[in-house]
Coordinates of C-alpha atoms and ligand atoms in Angstrom, one line a residue:
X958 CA -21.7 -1.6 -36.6
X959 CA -21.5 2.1 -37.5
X960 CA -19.8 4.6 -35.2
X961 CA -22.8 6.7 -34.8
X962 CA -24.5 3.7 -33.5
X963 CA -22.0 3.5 -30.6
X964 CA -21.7 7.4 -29.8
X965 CA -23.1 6.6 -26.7
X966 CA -20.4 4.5 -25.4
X967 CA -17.8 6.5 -26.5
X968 CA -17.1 9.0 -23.4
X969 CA -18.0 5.9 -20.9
X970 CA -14.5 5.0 -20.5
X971 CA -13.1 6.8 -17.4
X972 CA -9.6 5.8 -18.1
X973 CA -9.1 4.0 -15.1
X974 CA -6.7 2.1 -16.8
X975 CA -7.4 -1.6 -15.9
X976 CA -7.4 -3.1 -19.2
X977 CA -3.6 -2.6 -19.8
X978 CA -2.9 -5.4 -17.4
X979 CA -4.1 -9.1 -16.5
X980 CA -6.7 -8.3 -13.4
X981 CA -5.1 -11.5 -12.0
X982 CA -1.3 -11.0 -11.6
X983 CA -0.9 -7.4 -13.5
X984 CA 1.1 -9.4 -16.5
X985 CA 1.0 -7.8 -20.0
X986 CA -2.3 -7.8 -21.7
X987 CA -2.0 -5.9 -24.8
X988 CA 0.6 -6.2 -27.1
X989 CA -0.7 -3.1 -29.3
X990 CA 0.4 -0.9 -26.0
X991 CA 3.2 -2.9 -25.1
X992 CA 4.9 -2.5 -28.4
X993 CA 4.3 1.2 -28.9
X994 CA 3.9 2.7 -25.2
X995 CA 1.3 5.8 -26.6
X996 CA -2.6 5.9 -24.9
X997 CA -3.1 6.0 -28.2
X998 CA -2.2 2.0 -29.1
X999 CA -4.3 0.9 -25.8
X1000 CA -7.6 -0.1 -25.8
X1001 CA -8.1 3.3 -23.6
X1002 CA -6.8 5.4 -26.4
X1003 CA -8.6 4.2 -29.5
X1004 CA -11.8 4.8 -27.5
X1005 CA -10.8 8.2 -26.8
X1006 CA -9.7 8.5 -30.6
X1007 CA -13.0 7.2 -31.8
X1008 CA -14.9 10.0 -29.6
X1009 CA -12.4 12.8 -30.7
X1010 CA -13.0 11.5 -34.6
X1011 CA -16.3 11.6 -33.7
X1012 CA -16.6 14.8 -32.9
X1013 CA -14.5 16.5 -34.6
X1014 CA -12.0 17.1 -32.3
X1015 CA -9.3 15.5 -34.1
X1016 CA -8.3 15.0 -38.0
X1017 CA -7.2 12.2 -39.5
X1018 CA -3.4 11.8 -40.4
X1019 CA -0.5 9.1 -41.2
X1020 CA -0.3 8.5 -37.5
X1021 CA -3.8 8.0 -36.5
X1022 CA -4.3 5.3 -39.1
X1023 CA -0.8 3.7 -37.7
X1024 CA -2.7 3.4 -34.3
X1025 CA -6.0 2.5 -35.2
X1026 CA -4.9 -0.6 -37.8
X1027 CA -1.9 -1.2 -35.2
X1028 CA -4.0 -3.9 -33.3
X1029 CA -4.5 -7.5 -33.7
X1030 CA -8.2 -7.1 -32.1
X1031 CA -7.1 -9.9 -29.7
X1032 CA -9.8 -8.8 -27.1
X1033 CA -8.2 -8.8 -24.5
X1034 CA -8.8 -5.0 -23.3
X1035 CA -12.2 -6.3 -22.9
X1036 CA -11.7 -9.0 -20.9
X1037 CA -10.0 -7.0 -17.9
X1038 CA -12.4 -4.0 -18.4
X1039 CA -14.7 -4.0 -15.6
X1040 CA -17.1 -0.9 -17.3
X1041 CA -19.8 -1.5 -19.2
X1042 CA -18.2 -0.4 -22.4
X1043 CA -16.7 -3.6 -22.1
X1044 CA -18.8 -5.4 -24.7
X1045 CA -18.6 -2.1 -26.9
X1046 CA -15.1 -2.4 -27.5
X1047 CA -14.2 -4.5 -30.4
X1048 CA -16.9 -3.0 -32.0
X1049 CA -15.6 0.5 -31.5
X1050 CA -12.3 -0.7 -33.0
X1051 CA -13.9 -2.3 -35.8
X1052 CA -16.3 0.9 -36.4
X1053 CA -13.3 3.0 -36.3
X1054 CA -11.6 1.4 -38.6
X1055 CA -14.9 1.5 -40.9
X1056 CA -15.2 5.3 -40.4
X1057 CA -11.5 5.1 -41.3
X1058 CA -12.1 3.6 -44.7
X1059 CA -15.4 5.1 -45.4
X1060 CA -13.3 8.5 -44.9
X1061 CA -11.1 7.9 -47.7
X1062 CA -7.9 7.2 -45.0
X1063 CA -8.0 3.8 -44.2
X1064 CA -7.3 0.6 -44.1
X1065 CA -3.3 0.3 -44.4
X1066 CA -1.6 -0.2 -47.9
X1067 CA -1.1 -3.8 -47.2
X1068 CA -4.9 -4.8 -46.0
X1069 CA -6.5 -2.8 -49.0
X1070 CA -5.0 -5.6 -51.2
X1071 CA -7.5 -8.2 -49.6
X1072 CA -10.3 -6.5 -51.1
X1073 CA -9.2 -6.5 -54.1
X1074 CA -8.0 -10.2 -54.6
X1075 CA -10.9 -11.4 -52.9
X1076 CA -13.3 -9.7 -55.6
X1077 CA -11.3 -10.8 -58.2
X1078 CA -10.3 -14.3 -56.9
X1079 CA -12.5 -14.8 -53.8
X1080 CA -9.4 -15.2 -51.5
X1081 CA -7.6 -12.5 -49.8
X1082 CA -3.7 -14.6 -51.2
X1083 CA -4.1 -13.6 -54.5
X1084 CA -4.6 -17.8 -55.4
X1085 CA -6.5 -18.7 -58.4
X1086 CA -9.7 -19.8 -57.3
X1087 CA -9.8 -23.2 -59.4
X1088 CA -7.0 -24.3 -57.2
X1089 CA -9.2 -23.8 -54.2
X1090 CA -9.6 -27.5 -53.5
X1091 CA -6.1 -28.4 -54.3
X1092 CA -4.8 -29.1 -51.0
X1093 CA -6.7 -32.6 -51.0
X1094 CA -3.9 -35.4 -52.0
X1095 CA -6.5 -38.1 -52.7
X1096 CA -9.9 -35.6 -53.7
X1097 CA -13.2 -36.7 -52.1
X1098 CA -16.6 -36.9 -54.7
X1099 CA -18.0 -33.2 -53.7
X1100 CA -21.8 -33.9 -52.7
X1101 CA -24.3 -31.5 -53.7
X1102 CA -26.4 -32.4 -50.9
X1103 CA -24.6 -33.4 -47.7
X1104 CA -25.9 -32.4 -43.9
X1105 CA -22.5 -31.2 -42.9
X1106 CA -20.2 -29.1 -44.7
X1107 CA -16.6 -28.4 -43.6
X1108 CA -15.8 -25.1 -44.6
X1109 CA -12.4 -24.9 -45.4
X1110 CA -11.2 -21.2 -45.3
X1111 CA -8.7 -19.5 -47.3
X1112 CA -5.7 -19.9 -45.1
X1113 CA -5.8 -24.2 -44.7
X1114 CA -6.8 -23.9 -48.6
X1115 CA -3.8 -22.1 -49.7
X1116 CA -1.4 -21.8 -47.0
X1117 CA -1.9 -24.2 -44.4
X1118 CA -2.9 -27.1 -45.8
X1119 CA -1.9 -30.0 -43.6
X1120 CA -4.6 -28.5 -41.2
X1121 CA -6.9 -28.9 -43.9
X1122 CA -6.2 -32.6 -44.8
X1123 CA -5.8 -33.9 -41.6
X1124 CA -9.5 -32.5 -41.0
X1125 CA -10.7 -34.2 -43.7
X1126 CA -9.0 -37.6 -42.8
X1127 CA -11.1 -37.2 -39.7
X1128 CA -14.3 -36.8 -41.2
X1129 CA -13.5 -39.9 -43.6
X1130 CA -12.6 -42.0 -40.4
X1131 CA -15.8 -40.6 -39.2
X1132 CA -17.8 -42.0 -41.7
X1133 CA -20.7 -39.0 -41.6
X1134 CA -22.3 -37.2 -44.3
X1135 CA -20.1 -34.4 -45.1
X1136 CA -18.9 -32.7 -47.9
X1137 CA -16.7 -30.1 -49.3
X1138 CA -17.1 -27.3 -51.4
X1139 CA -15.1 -25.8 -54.1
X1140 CA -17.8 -23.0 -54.6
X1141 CA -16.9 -21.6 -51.1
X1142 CA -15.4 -17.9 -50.8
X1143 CA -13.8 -16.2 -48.7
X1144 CA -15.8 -16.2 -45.7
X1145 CA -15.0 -12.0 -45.6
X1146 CA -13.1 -11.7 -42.2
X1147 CA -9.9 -10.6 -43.2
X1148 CA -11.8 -7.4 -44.7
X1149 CA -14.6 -7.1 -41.7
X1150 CA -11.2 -7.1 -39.5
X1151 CA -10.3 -3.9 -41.2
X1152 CA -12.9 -1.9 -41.2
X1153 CA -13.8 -2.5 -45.4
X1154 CA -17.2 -3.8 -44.9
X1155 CA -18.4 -2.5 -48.4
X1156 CA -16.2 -5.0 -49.8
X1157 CA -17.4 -8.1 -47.9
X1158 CA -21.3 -8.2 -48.5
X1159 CA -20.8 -10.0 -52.2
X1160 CA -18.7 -12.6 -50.2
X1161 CA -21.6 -13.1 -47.7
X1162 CA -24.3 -13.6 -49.9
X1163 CA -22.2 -15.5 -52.2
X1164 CA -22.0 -17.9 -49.3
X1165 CA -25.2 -17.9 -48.2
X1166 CA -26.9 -18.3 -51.5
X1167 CA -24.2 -21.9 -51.4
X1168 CA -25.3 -22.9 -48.3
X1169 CA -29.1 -22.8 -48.7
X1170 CA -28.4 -24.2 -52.5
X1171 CA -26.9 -26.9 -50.7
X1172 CA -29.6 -27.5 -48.5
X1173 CA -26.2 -27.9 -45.3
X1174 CA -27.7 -28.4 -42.0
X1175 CA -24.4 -27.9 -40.1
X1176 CA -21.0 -25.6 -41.0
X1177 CA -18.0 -26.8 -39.7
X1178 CA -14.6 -25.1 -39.5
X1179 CA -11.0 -25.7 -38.8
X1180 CA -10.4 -22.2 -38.7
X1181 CA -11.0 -19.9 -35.5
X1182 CA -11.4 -16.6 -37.7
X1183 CA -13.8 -18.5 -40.1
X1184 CA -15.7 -19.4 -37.3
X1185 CA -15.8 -16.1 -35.4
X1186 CA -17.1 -14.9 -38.7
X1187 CA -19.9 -17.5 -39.7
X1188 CA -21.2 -17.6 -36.5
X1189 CA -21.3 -13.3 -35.1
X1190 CA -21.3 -11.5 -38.6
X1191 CA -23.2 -14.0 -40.5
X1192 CA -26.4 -12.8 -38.6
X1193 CA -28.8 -14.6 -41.2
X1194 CA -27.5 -18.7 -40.9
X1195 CA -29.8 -18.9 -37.5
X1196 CA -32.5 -17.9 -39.4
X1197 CA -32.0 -20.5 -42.0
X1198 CA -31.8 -22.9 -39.3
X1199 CA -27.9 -23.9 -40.0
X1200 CA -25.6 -24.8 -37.3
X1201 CA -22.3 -23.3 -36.8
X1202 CA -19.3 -25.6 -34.8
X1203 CA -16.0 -25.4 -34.8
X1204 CA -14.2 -28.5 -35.2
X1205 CA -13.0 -28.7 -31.1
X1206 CA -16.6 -28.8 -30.0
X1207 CA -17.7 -31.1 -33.0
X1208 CA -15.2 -33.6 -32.2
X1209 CA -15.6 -33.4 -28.6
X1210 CA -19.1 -34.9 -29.1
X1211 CA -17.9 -37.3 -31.8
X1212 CA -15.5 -38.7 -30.2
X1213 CA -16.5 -38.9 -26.9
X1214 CA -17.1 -43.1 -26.7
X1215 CA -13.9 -43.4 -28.7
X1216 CA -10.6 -45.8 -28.2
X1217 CA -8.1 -43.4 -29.0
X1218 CA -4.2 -44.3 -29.4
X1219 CA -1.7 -43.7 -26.8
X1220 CA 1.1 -41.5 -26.9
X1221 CA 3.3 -39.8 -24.8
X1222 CA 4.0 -36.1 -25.3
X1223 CA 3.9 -33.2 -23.4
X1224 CA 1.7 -30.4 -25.1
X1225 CA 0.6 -27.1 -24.1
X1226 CA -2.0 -25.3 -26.0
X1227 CA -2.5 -22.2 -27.2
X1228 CA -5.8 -20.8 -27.5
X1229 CA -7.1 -18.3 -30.5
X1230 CA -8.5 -15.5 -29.7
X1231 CA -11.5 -15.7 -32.3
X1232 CA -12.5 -18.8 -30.7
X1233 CA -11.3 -18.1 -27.2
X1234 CA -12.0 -14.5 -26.1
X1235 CA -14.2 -13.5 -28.9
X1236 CA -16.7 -16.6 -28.9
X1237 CA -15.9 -18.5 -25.6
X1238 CA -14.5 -21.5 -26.4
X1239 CA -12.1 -22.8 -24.2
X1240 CA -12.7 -25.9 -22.5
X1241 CA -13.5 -28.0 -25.5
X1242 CA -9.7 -28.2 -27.3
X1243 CA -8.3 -29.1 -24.0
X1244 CA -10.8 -31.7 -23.1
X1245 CA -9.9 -32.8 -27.0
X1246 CA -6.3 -32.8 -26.0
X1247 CA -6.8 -34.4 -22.8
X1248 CA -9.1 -37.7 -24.5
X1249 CA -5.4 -38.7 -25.7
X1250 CA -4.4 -41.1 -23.5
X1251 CA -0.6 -40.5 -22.4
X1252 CA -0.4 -36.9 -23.4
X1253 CA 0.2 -34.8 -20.8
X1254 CA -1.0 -31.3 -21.5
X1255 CA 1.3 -28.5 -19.3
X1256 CA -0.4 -24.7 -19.6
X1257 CA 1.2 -21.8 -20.3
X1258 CA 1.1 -18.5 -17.4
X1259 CA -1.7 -16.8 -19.5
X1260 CA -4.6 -18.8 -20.9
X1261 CA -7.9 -18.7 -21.6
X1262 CA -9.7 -15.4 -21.3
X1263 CA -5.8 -13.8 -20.8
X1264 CA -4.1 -15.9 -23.2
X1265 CA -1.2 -13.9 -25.0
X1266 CA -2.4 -13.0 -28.7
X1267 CA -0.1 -15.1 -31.1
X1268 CA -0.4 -11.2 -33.4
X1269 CA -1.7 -13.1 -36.5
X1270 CA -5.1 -11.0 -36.4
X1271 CA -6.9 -7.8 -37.5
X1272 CA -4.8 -7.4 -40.6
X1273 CA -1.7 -7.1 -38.7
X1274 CA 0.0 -10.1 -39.8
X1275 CA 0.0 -8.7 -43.5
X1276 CA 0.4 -4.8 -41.8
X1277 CA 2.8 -5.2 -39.8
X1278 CA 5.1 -8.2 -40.4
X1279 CA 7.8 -7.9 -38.1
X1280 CA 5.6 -7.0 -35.6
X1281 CA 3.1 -9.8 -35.4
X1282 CA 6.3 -12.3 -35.7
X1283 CA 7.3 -10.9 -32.4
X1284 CA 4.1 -11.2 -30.5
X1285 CA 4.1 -14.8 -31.4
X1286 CA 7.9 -14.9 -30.3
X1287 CA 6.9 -13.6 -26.7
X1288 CA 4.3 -16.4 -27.1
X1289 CA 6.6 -19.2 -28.2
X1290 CA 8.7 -18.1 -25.0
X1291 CA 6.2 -18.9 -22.5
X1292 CA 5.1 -22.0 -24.3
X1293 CA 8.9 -23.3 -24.2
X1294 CA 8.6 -22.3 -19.9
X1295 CA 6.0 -25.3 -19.4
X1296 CA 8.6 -27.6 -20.6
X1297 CA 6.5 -28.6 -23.7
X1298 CA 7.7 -30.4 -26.7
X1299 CA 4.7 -29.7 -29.0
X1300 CA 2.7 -26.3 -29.2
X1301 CA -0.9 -27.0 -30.3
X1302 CA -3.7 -24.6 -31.7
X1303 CA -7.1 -24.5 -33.5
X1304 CA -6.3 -22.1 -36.1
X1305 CA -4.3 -21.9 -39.2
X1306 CA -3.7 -18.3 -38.4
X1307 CA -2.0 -19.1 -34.9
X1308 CA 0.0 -22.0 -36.5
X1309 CA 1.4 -19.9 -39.3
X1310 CA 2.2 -17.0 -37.2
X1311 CA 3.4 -19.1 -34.4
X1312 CA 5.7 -21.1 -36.7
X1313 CA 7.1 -18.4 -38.3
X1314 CA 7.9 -17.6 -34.9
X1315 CA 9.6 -20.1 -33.7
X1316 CA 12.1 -20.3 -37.2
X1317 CA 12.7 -17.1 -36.5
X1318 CA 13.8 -17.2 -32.5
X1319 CA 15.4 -20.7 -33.7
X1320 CA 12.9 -22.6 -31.3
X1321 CA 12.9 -26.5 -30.8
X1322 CA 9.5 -25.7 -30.3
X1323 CA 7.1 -28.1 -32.7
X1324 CA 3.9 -26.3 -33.8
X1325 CA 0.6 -28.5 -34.7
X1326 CA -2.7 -27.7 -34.7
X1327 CA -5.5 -30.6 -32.3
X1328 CA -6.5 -31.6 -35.2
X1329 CA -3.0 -33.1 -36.4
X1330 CA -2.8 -34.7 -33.3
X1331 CA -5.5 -36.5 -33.5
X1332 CA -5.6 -37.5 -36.9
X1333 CA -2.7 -40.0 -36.0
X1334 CA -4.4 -41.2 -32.9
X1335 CA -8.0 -42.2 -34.3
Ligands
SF4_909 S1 -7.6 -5.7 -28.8 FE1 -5.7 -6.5 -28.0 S2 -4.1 -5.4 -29.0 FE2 -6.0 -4.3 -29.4 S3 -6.1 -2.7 -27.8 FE3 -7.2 -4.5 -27.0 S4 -5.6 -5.7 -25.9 FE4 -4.5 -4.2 -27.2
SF4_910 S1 -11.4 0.6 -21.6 FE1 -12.3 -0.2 -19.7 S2 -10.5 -0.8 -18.4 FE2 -9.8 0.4 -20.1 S3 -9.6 2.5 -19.3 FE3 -11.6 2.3 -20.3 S4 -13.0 1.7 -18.7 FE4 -11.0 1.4 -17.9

């Protein structure tokens, strides 16, 4: 979405200030603010930024572009808001950051890389393509024709690739008609993130054009920002009458009749933003978690719609290192209060930036994602 189309949004924030804190208990909502303690780093301010830009009340400089790429677009400014503008939010963010590039000043040194590898290489790592599918220990025949198809995603391809296989050893155990691909691209989020939305349309229709060669019925991920992205920016798959899941609600259905393995563990779970806030799912990882028999899962002070960001997203992991390392240490803090032994996500994203969170604060935290879990308990 285009700044202009949002102009009208942009002077309906009154600045009443409500979505610097939880509405429930006045707890810490945005770690953008929180770290940096201007209007400016608040979901308040970049509104108020975006109208000035807008108008030409302000020019851009150094410090502007710190604040408006400073921000792990964790939504949760617009889960307290209780205006209208609300909805408008993320997308003023995101438009600002578009304007920001499309103005020659944006994105941040770090995130302008993404676009490059992923035109040259169709990931945003920098990884040779041919080595796409290489996280599979024992490879699977690649169908040409299969219903489902688990799209994989760049970050459990190259980086996190346990989350990857143990996916896959669910399907197999499964026994449905799925298949991989190792035509699959970057699905673009990374650069529609930060605001370089030239740069993503070849990786869209690349995509696409797979997806309707393939004649897939049904797209499921392992990866929250891959699914965010297929199933709000990839406004043409409802059309073409393909299915978007992420793997929590697919299993949920799948394995709803089945004899799972006991264990006994206590888990907490945290819960990514681009599946939580940004596309509502909640219920289904911990109903996931829950089907264990003998794991007992313990929740952390702020979930759901106020979960904590783990500060993995919006380009600020590559951005801002040190800073995204310690949102996920205040994270790893609150998961260590419940008494937990194991720390379980749905997102390679959360489990990198999480882990690297917990080497770093020398936690005795253990960090897997559901799908580890239940691999071992099928
Ligand atoms: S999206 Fe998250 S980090 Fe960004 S302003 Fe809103 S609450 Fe703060
Ligand atoms: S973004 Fe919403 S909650 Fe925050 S100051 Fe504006 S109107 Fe109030």
């Amino acid at each position: 979405m285009d700044l202009k189309d949002l102009k009208d949004w942009l002077y309906r924030c009154p600045k009443c200030n409500s979505c610097k804190y939880l509405y429930k208990d006045y707890n810490k909502s945005c770690p953008s603010g929180e770290k940096f303690r201007w209007e400016t780093y608040w979901g308040s301010g970049r509104v108020w930024m975006a109208y000035a830009l807008k108008n030409g009340e302000l020019e851009w400089s150094d410090s502007i572009i710190k604040a408006i790429f400073a921000c792990p677009t964790c939504g949760n400014c617009a889960e307290q808001c209780e205006q209208e503008i609300k909805d408008h939010l993320i997308d003023i963010f995101e438009a600002l950051r578009a304007e920001a590039v499309k103005s020659g000043y944006g994105p941040m040194p770090e995130q302008k890389m993404y676009a490059q590898f992923a035109a040259e290489k169709h990931n945003p790592y920098n990884e040779k393509h041919e080595e796409r599918t290489s996280w599979m220990p024992n490879p699977i025949t690649m169908k040409d024709n299969a219903e489902i198809l688990y799209f994989v995603g760049c970050t459990s391809s190259y980086r996190e690739k346990e989350i990857a296989n143990a996916t896959l050893e669910i399907l197999k155990k499964l026994n449905l008609d799925f298949t991989v691909s190792k035509d699959e691209w970057c699905c673009g989020s990374p650069l529609l993130r930060t605001g370089q939305i030239e740069d993503v349309k070849n990786l869209i229709e690349h995509n696409i054009e797979l997806f309707k060669k393939m004649g897939i019925k049904k797209i499921i991920t392992s990866c929250a920002g891959c699914f965010r992205t297929l199933n709000k920016d990839y406004t043409d798959l409802k059309d073409l009458g393909i299915e978007i899941q992420h793997i929590s609600d697919f299993l949920l259905e799948k394995l709803k009749d089945a004899d799972l393995k006991e264990m006994g563990v206590k888990v907490t779970y945290h819960d990514p933003c681009h599946i939580g806030r940004h596309s509502g799912i909640f219920d289904t990882p911990r109903d996931l978690i829950k089907s264990i028999p003998g794991v007992d899962l313990v929740e952390m002070k702020r979930i759901r719609e106020n979960a904590w960001c783990c500060g993995a997203g919006g380009g600020v992991k590559s951005a801002f290192k040190d800073w995204a390392v310690e949102i996920a240490i205040e994270r790893i803090k609150e998961a260590e209060e419940t008494g937990a032994s194991i720390l379980l996500s749905s997102c390679p994203f959360c489990h990198r930036n999480l882990n690297d969170a917990i080497k770093k604060s020398g936690s005795k935290m253990k960090m897997i994602d559901i799908v580890e879990l239940l691999q071992e308990q099928i």
